[in-house]
Short mmCIF file of C-alpha atoms in Angstrom, two decimals:
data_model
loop_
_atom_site.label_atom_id
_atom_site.label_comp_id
_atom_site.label_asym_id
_atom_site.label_seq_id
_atom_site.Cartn_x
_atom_site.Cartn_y
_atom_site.Cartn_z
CA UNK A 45 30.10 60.98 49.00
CA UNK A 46 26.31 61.49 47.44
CA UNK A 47 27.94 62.91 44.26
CA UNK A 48 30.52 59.94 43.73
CA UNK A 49 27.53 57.53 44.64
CA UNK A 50 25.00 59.12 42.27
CA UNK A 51 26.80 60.43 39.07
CA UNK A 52 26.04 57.26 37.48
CA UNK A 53 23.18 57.95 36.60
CA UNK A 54 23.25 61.55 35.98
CA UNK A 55 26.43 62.65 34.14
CA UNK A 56 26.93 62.94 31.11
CA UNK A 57 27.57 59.67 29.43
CA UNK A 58 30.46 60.69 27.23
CA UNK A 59 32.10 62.34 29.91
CA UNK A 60 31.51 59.69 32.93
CA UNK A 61 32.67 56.84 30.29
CA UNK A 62 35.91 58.85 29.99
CA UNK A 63 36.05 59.56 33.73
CA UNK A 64 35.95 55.65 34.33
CA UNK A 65 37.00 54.17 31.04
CA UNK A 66 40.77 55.57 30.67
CA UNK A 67 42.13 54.72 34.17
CA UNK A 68 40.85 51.26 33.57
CA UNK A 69 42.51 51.08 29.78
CA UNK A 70 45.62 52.44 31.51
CA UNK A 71 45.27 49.87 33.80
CA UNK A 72 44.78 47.26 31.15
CA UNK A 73 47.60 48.75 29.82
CA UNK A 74 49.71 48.38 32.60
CA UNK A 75 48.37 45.10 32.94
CA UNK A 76 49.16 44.26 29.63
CA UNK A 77 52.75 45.19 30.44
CA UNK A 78 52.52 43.55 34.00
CA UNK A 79 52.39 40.09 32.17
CA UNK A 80 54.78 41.12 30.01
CA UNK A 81 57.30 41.64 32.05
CA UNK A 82 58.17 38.31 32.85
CA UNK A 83 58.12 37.04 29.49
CA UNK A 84 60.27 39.62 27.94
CA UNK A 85 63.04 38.99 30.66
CA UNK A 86 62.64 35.58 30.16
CA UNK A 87 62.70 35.51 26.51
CA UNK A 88 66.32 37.45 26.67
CA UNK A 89 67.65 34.95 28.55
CA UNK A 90 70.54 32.39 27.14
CA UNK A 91 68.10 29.73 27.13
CA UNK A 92 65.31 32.10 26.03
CA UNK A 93 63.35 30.03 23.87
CA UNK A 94 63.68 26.94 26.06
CA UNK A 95 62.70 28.98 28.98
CA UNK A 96 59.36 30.84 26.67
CA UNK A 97 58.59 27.36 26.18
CA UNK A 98 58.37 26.28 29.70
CA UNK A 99 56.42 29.40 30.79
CA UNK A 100 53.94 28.91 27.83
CA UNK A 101 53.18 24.85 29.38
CA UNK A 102 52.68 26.71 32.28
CA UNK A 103 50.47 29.50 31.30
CA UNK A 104 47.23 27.58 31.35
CA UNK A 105 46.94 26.95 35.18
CA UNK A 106 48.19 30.98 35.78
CA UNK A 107 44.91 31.05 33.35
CA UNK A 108 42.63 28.82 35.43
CA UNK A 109 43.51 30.80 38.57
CA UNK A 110 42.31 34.02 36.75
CA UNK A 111 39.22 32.51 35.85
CA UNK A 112 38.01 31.78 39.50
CA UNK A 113 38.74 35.55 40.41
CA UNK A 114 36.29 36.03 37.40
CA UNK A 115 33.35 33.65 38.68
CA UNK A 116 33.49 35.39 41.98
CA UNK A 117 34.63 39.02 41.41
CA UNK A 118 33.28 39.80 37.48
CA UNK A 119 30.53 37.55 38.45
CA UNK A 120 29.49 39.97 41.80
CA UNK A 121 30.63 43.25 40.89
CA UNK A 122 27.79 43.79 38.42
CA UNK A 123 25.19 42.32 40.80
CA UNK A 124 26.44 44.68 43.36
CA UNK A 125 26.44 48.04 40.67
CA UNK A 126 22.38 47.03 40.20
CA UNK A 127 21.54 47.13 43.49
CA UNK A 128 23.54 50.01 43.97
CA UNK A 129 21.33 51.68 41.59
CA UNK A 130 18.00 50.18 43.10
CA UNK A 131 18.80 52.09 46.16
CA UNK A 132 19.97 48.72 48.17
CA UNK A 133 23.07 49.64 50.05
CA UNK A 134 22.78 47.02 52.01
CA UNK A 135 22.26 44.24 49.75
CA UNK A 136 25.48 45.58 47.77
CA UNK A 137 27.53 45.06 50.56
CA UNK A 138 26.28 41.36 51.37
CA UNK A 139 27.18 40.93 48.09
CA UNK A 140 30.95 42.07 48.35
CA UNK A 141 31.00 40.42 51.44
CA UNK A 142 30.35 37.15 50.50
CA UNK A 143 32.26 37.56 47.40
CA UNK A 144 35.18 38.70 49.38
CA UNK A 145 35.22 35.17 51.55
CA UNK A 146 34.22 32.91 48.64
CA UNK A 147 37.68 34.81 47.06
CA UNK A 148 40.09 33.38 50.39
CA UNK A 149 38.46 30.38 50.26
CA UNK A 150 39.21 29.51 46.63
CA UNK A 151 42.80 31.41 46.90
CA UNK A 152 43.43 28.68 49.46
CA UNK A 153 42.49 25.45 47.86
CA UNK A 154 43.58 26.32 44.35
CA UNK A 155 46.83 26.81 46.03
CA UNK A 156 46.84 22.79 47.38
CA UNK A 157 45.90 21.46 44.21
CA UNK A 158 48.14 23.20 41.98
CA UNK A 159 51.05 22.04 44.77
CA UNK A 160 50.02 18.65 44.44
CA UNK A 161 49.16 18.04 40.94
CA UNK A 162 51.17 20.17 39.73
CA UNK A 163 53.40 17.64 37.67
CA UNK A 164 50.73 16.00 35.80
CA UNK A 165 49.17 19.36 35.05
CA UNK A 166 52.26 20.29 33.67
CA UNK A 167 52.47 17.43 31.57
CA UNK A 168 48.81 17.47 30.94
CA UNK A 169 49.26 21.40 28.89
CA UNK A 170 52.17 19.81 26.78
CA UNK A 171 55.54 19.56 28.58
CA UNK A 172 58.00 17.61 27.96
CA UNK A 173 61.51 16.66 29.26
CA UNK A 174 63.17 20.07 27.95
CA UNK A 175 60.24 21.95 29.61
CA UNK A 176 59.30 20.73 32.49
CA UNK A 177 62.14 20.94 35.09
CA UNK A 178 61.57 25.18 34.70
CA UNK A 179 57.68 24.78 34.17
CA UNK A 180 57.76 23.02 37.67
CA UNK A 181 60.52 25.77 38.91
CA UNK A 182 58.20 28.98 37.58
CA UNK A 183 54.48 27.01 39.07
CA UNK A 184 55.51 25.54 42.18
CA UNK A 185 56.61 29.88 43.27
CA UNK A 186 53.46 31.29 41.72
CA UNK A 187 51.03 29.15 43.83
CA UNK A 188 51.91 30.40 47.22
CA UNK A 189 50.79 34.04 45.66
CA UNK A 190 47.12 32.22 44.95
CA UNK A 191 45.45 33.89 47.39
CA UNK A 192 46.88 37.35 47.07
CA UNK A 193 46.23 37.17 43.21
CA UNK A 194 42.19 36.13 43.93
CA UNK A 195 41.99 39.20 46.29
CA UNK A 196 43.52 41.57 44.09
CA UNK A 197 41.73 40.50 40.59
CA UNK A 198 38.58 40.07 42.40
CA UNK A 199 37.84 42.37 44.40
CA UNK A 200 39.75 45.38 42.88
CA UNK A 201 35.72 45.26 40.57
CA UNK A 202 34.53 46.09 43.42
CA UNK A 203 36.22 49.39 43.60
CA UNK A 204 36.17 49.93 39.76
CA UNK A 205 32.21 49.28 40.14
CA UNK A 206 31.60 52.35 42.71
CA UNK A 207 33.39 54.03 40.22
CA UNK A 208 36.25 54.93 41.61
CA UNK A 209 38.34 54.06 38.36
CA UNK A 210 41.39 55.87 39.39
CA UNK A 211 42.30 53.64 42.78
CA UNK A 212 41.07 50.77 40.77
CA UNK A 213 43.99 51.50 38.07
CA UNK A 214 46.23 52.36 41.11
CA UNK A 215 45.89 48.60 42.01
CA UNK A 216 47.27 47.15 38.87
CA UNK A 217 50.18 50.00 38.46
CA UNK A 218 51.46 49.11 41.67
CA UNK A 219 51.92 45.47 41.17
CA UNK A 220 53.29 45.74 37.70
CA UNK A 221 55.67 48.58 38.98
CA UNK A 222 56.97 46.22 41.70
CA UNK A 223 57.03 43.59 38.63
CA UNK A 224 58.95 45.71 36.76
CA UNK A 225 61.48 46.95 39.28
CA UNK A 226 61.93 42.93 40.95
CA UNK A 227 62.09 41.02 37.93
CA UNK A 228 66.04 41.95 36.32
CA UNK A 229 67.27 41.49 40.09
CA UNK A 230 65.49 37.92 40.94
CA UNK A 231 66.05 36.71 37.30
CA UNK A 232 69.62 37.85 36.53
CA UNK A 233 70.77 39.26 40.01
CA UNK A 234 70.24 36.78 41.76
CA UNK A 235 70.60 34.13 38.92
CA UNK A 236 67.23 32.42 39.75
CA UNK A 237 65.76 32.53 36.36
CA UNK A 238 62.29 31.61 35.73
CA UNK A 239 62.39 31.24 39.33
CA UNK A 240 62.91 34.85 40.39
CA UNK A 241 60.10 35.65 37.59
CA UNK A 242 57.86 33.91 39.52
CA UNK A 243 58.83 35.32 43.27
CA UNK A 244 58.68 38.85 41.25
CA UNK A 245 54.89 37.95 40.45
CA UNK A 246 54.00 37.00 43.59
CA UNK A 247 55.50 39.61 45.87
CA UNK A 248 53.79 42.33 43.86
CA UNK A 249 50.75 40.70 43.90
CA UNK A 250 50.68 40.62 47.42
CA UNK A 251 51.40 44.08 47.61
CA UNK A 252 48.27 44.84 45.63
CA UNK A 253 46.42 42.71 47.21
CA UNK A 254 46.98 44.72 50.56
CA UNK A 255 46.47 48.02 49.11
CA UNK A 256 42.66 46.36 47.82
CA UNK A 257 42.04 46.16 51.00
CA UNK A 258 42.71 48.93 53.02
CA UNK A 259 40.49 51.09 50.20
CA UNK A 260 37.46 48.74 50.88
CA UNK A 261 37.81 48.56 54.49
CA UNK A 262 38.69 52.65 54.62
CA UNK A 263 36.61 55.46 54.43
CA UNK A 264 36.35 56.27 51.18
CA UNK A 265 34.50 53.44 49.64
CA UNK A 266 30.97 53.79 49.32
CA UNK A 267 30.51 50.15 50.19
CA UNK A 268 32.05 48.49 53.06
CA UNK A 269 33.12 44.69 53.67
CA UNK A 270 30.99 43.74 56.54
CA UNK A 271 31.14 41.49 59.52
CA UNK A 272 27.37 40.92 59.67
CA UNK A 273 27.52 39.34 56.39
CA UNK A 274 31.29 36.94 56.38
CA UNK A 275 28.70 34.48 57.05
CA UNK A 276 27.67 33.03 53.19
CA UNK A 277 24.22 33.49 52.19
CA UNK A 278 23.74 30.31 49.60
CA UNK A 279 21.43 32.11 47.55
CA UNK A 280 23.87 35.20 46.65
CA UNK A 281 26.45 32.97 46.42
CA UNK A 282 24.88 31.03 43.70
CA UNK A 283 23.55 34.48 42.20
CA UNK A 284 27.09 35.22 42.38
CA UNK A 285 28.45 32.22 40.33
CA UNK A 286 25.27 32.40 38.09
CA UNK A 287 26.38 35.47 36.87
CA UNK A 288 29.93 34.73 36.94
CA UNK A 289 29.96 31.50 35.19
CA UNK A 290 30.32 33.24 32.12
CA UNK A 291 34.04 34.66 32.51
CA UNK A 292 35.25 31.93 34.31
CA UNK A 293 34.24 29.46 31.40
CA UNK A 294 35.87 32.06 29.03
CA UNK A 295 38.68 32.02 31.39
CA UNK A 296 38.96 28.56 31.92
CA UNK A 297 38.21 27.67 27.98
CA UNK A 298 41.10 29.87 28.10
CA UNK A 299 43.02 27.26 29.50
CA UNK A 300 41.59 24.54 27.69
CA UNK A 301 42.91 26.69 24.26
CA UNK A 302 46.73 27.12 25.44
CA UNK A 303 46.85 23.94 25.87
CA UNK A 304 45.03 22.47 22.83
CA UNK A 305 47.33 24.91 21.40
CA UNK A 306 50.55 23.90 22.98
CA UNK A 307 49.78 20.30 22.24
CA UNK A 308 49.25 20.91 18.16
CA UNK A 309 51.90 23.50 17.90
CA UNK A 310 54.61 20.52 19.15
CA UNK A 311 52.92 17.71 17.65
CA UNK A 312 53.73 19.92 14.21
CA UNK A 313 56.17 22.41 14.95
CA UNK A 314 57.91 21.23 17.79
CA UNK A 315 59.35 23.85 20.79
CA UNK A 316 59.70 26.75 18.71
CA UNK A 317 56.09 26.71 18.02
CA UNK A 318 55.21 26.27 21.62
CA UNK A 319 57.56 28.94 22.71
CA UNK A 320 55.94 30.92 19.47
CA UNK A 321 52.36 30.60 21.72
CA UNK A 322 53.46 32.47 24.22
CA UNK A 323 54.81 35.72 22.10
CA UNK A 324 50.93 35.51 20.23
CA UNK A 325 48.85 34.98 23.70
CA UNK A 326 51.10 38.35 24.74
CA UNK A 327 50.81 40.34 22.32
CA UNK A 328 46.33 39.17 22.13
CA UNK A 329 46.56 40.38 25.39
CA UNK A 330 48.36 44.43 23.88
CA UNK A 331 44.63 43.98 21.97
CA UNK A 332 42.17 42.49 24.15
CA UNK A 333 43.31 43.57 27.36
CA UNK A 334 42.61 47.65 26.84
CA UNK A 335 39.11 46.90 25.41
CA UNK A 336 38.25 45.01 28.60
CA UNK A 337 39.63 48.35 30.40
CA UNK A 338 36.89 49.87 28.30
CA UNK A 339 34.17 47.70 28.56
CA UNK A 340 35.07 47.96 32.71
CA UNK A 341 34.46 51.66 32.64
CA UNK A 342 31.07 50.94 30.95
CA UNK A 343 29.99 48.20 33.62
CA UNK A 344 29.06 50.50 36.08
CA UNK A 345 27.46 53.18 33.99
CA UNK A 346 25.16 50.08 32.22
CA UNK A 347 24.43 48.16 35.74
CA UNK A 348 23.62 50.70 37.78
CA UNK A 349 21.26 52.51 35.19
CA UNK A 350 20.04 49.14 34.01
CA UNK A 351 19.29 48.62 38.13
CA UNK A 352 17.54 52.08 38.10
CA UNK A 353 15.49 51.53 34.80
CA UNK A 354 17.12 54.11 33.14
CA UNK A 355 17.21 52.46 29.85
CA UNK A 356 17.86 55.91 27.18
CA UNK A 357 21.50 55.93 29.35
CA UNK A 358 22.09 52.14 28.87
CA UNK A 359 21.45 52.75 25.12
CA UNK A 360 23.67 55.85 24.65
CA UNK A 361 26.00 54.20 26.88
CA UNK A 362 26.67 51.09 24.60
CA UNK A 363 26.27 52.76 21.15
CA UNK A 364 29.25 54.31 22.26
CA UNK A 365 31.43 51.10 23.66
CA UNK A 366 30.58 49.68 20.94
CA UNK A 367 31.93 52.15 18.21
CA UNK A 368 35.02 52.45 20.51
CA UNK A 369 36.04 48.92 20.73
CA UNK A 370 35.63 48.29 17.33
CA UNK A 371 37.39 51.21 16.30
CA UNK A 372 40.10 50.45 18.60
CA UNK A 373 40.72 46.33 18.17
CA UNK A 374 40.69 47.65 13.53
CA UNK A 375 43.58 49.92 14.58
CA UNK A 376 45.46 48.10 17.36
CA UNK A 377 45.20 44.85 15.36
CA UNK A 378 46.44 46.16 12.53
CA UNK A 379 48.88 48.08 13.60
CA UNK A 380 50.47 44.85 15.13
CA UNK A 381 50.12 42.96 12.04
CA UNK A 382 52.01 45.77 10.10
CA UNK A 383 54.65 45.94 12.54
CA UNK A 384 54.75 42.04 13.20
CA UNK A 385 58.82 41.77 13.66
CA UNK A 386 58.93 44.36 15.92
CA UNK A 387 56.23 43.62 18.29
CA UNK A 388 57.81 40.14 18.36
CA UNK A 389 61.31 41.13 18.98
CA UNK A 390 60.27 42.69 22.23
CA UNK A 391 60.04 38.92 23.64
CA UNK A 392 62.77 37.12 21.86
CA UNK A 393 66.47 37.50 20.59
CA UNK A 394 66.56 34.18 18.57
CA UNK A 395 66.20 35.35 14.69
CA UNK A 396 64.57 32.38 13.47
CA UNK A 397 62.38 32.06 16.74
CA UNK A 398 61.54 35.89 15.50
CA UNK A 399 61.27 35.23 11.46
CA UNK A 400 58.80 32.33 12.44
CA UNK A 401 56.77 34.10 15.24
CA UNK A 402 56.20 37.58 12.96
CA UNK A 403 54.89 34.75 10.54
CA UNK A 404 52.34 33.42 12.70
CA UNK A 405 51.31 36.71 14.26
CA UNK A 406 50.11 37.78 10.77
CA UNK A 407 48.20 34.41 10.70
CA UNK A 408 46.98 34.32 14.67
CA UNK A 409 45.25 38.12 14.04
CA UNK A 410 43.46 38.40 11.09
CA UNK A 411 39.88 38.22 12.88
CA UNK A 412 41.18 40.68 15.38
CA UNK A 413 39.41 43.92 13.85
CA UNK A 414 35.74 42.54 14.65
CA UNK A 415 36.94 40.93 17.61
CA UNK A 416 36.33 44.60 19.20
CA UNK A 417 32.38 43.90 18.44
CA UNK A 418 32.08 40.33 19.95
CA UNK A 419 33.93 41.76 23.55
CA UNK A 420 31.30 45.09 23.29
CA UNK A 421 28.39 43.00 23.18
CA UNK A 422 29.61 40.07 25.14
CA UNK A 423 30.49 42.38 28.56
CA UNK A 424 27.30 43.87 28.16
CA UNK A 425 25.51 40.93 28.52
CA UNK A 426 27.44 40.64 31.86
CA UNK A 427 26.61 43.89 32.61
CA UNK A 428 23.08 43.96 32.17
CA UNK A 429 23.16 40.87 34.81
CA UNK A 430 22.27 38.26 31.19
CA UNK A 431 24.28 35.50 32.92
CA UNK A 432 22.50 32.41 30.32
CA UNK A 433 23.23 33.73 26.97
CA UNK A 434 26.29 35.70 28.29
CA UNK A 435 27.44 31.85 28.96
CA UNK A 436 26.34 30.83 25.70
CA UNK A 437 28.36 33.06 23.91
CA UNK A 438 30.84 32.00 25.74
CA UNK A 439 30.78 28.64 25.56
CA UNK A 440 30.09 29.37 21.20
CA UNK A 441 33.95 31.05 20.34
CA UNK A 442 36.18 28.81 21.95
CA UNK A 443 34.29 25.58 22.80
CA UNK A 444 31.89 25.09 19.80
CA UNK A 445 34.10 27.05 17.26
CA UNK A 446 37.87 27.54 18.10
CA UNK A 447 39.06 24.36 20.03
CA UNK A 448 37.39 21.50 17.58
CA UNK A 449 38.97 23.55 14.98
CA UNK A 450 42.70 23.39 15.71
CA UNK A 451 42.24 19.69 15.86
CA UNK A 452 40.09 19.14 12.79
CA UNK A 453 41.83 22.01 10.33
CA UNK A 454 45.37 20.45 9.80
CA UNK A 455 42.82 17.45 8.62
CA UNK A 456 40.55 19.60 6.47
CA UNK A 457 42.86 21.89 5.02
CA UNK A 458 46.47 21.43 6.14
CA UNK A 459 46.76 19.34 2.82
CA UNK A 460 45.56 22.01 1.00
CA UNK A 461 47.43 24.30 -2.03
CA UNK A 462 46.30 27.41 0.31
CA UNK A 463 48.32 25.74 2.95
CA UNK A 464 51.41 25.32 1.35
CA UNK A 465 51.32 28.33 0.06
CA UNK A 466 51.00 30.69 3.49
CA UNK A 467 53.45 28.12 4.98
CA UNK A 468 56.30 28.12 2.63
CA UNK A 469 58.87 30.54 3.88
CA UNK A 470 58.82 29.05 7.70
CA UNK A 471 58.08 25.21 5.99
CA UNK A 472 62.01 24.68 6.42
CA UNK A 473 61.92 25.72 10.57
CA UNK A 474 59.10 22.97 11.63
CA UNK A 475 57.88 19.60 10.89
CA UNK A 476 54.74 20.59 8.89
CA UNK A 477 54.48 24.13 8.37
CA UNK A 478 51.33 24.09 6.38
CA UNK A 479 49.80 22.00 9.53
CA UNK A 480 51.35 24.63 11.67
CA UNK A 481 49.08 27.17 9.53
CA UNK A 482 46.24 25.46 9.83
CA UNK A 483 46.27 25.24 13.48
CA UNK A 484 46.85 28.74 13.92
CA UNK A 485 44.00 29.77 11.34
CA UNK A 486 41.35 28.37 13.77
CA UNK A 487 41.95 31.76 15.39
CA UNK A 488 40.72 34.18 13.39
CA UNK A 489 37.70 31.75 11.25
CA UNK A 490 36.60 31.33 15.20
CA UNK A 491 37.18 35.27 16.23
CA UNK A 492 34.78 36.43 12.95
CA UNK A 493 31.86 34.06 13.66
CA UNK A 494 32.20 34.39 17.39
CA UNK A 495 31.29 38.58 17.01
CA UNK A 496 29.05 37.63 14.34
CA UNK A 497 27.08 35.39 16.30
CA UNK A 498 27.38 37.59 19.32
CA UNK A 499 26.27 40.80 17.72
CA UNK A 500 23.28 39.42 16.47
CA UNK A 501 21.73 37.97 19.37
CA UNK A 502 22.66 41.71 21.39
CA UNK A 503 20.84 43.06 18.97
CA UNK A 504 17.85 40.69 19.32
CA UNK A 505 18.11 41.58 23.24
CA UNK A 506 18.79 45.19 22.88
CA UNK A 507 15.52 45.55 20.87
CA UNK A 508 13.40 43.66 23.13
CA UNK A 509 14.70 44.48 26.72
CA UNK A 510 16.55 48.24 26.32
CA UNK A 511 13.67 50.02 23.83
CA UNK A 512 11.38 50.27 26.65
CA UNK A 513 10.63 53.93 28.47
CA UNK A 514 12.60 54.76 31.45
CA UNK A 515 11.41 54.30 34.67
CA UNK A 516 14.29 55.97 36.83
CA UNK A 517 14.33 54.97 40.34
CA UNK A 518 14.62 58.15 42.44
CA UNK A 519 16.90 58.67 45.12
#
């Protein structure tokens, strides 16, 4: 149990970042496929577009619930990796404790809103009266599974922050294999449709959610949920959220984007373009989803040394993120670009919903190369505990940059030569394809001055805070 609680900050880096970092990218990539799922049964159904459509209206509250797991469980888990590697046990299990029941609470009243409001909401993130009667069908199933989803997103960084990568990857496999294996019966067994992808969602989250559990309450985690500490202490609870404001506003701006998103894309393209949102968020997620499986194999390795002031393993230990996400978001970015029809096939049968969606994916991804650079820098920031200007950075790509830009660039250049020109083989499929263009080229102008911006102020911090000497705490 010493070795597993101390190899942080003694192995070597490349090694330990492999140890941790693949089962979390094969988790990510699991995950990836987890969310998947539903949308590729979905999107093979008669109705598919219709029904792609109504799950994409419906995607920003799924988004909103992820974001509170982040405030609470991405906010805590770092928190708890630093004390870990101060030598405070103790105060790293108050932390998970009080994580744990700030997770149940929020599970519990996210669950009553979204059953109440969830009409307006609906309407709200750009439904209409084709979209709605399933949007209402797939939302009003996925909010009983509220809670288990907060338990099993949030506190499953708890276990991938002790370092125990491998159960924390277990966690996710299980739930998407469940997905995987209960989707094709709900959805076309049992003829419940968007319905039975819903139930599918739940019931393996819940599943997940259990197996969280009995690892942090059994013997083999380092850190234990406590009963001296259900009891919220106000001031980690607000360290908590301090930290975790971050991710949840990148969560929740997340939101904010699908539907800002949703409501351009019909305003110009009508439900094809809508439906077309969901195939892009999907296949951002086959990109974004395995460098946040890296950059979760490097939180622990960064906290904890950060905690114990050993700063030369913090520096070797991003260099090399760093050069791996980039690499990896160039290739993987790419790669889908290339291979646009294909990738897009995967989640619909219609071939004009496909011609027009392999068109926008070309569009929707041409910042994704450097994007690899803004997610390196910006999840160290949350490791290293930098909770203001990790918020700020934050707050710069999607609410400064990307959402005023879908609404102002079918103004500033949707009139434009440029326009017309990218637009003209899908102009004849939508209202006003060169709009359509415009809207969807907010993405990448955002994604390139986003890692820009975010680079260079990790570089101001990493030359002021992580040149200093080390000053290992010993055990």
């Amino acid at each position: 149990m010493k070795l597993e609680k101390n190899k942080l900050g003694y192995e070597k880096i490349s090694k330990l970042l492999l140890s941790l970092a693949i089962p979390s990218i094969i988790a990510q990539l699991v995950n990836v496929l987890y969310n998947m799922v539903d949308r590729i049964y979905i999107g093979q159904m008669s109705d598919g577009t219709l029904a792609m459509a109504s799950l994409s209206v419906a995607l920003p509250i799924l988004t909103f619930v992820t974001a509170f797991t982040n405030l609470v469980g991405v906010g805590g888990a770092p928190l708890c990796a630093i004390r870990m590697g101060e030598k405070r046990q103790d105060k790293a299990e108050e932390i998970m404790t009080n994580s744990f029941v700030m997770l149940i609470g929020l599970g519990f009243i996210l669950t009553i809103i979204i059953l109440i409001f969830k009409e307006p909401l609906l309407l709200l993130f750009g439904a209409n009266e084709e979209t709605l009667p399933q949007a209402i069908s797939y939302i009003s199933i996925y909010a009983l599974g509220t809670v288990f989803v907060q338990i099993t997103l949030g506190m499953n960084a708890y276990i991938n922050t002790q370092g125990f990568a491998k159960m924390g990857m277990c966690t996710v496999m299980i739930g998407a294999i469940l997905n995987i294996i209960l989707d094709p019966i709900f959805i076309f067994g049992l003829n419940m449709g968007v319905s039975g992808a819903a139930l599918a969602t739940i019931l393996a989250q819940g599943v997940s959610a259990l197996w969280v559990l009995v690892f942090l309450f059994g013997k083999k985690s380092i850190i234990k949920i406590r009963k001296q500490y259900v009891k919220l202490n106000l001031r980690i609870c607000f360290s908590i959220i301090s930290l975790g404001i971050s991710p949840f506003v990148m969560g929740s701006t997340e939101s904010l984007l699908q539907i800002s998103f949703n409501n351009q894309l019909s305003l110009y393209g009508g439900t094809m373009a809508v439906a077309t949102m969901a195939i892009l968020l999907s296949l951002w997620q086959f990109i974004t989803l395995p460098l946040q499986g890296l950059c979760q194999g490097a939180q622990p390795i960064l906290s904890y040394n950060y905690g114990a002031k050993n700063y030369t393993r913090v520096r070797e230990t991003f260099k090399l993120v760093f050069k791996l996400c980039l690499g990896f978001a160039i290739i993987a970015g790419g790669s889908v670009m290339i291979f646009s029809k294909f990738f897009v096939s995967i989640f619909a049968s219609d071939p004009q919903t496909i011609e027009f969606a392999s068109w926008a994916l070309r569009i929707y991804l041409l910042g994704s190369g450097i994007f690899g650079a803004q997610i390196a820098c910006q999840q160290s920031f949350m490791a290293l505990g930098q909770a203001k200007i990790s918020l700020c950075m934050a707050i710069t790509r999607k609410i400064i940059l990307l959402i005023p830009l879908i609404y102002i660039f079918p103004y500033l250049i949707g009139g434009t030569s440029l326009a017309s020109m990218m637009s003209s083989g899908i102009a004849p499929m939508v209202k006003d394809g060169a709009s359509v263009f415009a809207v969807l080229f907010a993405e990448p102008v955002s994604d390139i001055l986003a890692a820009c911006i975010t680079t260079y102020m990790f570089i101001r911090f990493y030359k002021k805070e992580l040149k200093q000497p080390d000053q290992v705490i010993e055990s």
